[in-house]
Short mmCIF file of C-alpha atoms in Angstrom, two decimals:
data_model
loop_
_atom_site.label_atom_id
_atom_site.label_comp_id
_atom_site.label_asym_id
_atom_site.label_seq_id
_atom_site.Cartn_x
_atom_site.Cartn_y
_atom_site.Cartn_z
CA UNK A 1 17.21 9.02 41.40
CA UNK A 2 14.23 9.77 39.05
CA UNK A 3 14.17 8.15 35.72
CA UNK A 4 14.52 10.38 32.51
CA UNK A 5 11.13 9.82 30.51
CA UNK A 6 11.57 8.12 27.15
CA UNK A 7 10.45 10.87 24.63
CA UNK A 8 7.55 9.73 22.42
CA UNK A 9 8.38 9.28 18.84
CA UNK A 10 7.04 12.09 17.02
CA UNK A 11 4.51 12.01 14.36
CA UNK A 12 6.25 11.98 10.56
CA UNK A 13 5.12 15.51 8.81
CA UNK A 14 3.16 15.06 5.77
CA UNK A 15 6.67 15.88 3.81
CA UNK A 16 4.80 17.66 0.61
CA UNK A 17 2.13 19.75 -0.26
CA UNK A 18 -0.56 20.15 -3.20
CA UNK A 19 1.91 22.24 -5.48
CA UNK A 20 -0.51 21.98 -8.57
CA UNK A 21 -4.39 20.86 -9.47
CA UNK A 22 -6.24 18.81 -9.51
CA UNK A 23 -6.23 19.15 -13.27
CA UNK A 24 -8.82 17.31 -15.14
CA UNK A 25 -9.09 16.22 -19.05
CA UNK A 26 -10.88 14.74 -20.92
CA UNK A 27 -10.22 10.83 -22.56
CA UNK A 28 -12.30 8.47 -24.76
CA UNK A 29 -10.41 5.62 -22.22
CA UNK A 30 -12.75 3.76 -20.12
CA UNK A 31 -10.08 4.08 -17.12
CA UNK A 32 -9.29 7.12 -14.88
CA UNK A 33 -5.36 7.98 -14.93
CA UNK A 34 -3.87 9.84 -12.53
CA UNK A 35 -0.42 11.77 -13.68
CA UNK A 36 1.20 12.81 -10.65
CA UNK A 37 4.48 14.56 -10.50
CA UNK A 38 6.79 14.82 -7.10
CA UNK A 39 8.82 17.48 -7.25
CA UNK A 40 11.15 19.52 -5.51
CA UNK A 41 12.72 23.49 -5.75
CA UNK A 42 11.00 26.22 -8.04
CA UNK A 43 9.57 26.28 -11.43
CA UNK A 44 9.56 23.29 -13.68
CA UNK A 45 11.41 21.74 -10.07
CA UNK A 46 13.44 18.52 -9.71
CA UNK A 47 11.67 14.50 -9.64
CA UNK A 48 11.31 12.97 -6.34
CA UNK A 49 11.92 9.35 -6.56
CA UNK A 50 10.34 6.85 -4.08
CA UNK A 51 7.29 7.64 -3.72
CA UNK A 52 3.77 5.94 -4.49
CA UNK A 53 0.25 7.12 -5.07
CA UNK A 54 -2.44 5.82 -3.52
CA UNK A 55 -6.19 6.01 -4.70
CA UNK A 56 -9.74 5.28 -2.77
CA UNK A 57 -12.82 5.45 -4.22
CA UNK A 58 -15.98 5.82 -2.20
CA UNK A 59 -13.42 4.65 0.89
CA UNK A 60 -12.11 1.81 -1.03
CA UNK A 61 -8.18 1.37 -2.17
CA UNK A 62 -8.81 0.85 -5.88
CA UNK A 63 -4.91 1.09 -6.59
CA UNK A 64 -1.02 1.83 -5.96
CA UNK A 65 1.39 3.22 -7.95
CA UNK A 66 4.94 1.59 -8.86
CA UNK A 67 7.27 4.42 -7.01
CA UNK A 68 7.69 7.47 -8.47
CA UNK A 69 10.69 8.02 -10.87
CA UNK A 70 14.20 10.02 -10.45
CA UNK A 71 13.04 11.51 -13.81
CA UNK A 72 10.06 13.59 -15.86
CA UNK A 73 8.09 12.26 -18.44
CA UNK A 74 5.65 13.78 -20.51
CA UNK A 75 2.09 12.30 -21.14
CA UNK A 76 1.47 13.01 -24.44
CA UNK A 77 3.66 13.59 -27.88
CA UNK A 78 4.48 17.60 -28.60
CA UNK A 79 1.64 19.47 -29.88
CA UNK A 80 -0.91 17.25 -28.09
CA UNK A 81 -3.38 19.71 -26.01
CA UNK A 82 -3.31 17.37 -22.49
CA UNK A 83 0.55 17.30 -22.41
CA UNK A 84 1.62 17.28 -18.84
CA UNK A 85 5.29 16.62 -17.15
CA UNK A 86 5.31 13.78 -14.84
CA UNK A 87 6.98 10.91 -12.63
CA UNK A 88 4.57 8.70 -11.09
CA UNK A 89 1.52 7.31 -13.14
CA UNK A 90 -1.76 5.38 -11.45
CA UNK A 91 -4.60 3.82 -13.65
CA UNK A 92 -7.80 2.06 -12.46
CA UNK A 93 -10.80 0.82 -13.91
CA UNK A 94 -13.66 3.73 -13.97
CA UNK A 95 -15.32 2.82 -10.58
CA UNK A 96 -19.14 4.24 -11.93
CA UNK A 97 -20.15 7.22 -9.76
CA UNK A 98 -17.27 7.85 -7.07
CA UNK A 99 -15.67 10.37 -4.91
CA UNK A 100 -11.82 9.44 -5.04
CA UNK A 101 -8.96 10.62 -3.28
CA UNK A 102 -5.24 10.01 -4.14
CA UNK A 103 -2.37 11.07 -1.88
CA UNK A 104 1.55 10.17 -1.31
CA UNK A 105 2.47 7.17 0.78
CA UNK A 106 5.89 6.44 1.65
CA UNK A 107 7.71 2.74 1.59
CA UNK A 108 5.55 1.74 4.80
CA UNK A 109 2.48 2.78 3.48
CA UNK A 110 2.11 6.25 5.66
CA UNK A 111 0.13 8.78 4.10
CA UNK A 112 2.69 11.83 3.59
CA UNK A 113 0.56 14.39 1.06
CA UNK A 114 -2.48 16.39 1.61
CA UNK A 115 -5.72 14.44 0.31
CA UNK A 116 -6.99 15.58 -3.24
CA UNK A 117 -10.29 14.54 -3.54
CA UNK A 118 -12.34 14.67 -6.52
CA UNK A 119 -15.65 12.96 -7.81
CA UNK A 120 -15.97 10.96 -10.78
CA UNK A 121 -19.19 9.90 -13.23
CA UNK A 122 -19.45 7.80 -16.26
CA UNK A 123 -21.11 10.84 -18.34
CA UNK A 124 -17.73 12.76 -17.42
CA UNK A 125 -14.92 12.52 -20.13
CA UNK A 126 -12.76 13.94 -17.48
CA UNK A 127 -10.86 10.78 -16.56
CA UNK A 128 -7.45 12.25 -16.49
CA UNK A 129 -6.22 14.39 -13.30
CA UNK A 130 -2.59 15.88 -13.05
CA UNK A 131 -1.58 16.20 -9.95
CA UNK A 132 1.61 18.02 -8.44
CA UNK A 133 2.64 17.41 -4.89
CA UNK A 134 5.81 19.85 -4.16
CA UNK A 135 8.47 19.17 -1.10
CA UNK A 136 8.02 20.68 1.89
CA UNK A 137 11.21 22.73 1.76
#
């Protein structure tokens, strides 16, 4: 008799895609803030709970996110100009002169969103980026 060959475990998919941004605006804070929303179906879409964002800068994990809530949030008060709808929030101290990425990672710490690089300088006021990463369907 010939043994039946144990399948390898397949690869997880990345599980999301780069559904909106990056987005940047400007802020007199010192820090760079990442809102991020995970989101499912069409439109405005549903929150994703669970997951975290992770940030490098210059190849470096500067920070990760508490998990990402089963509801929206907006940034800002109506009527504010950088007003975006979010669930999962990451802050870190302005690194100097960076380039940063920030992606999904799942409970075990396994990327699962494209990469969204972007660079970042202390003569930039652009220290908020709105992300969206959107369910792969």
């Amino acid at each position: 008799a010939t043994p039946t060959p144990i399948p390898p475990t397949p690869t997880p998919g990345l599980g999301f895609y780069r559904g909106i941004g990056p987005i940047f605006m400007p802020t007199n804070n010192r820090w760079i803030t990442l809102w991020v929303k995970v989101y499912g179906g069409s439109g405005e879409g549903y929150p994703i709970a669970g997951w975290r964002i992770q940030a490098t800068c210059n190849g470096a994990v500067v920070g990760v996110s508490e998990p990402s809530a089963a509801t929206f949030h907006y940034s800002a008060p109506p009527g504010y100009g950088n007003r975006v709808l979010y669930n999962a929030k990451l802050e870190f101290p302005d690194p100097g002169t960076a380039t940063c990425q920030a992606y999904l990672i799942d409970a075990g710490g396994v990327r699962r969103s494209p990469v969204v690089e972007f660079t970042v300088q202390p003569v930039n006021p652009n220290r908020e980026i709105y992300i969206g990463f959107l369910a792969v369907q």
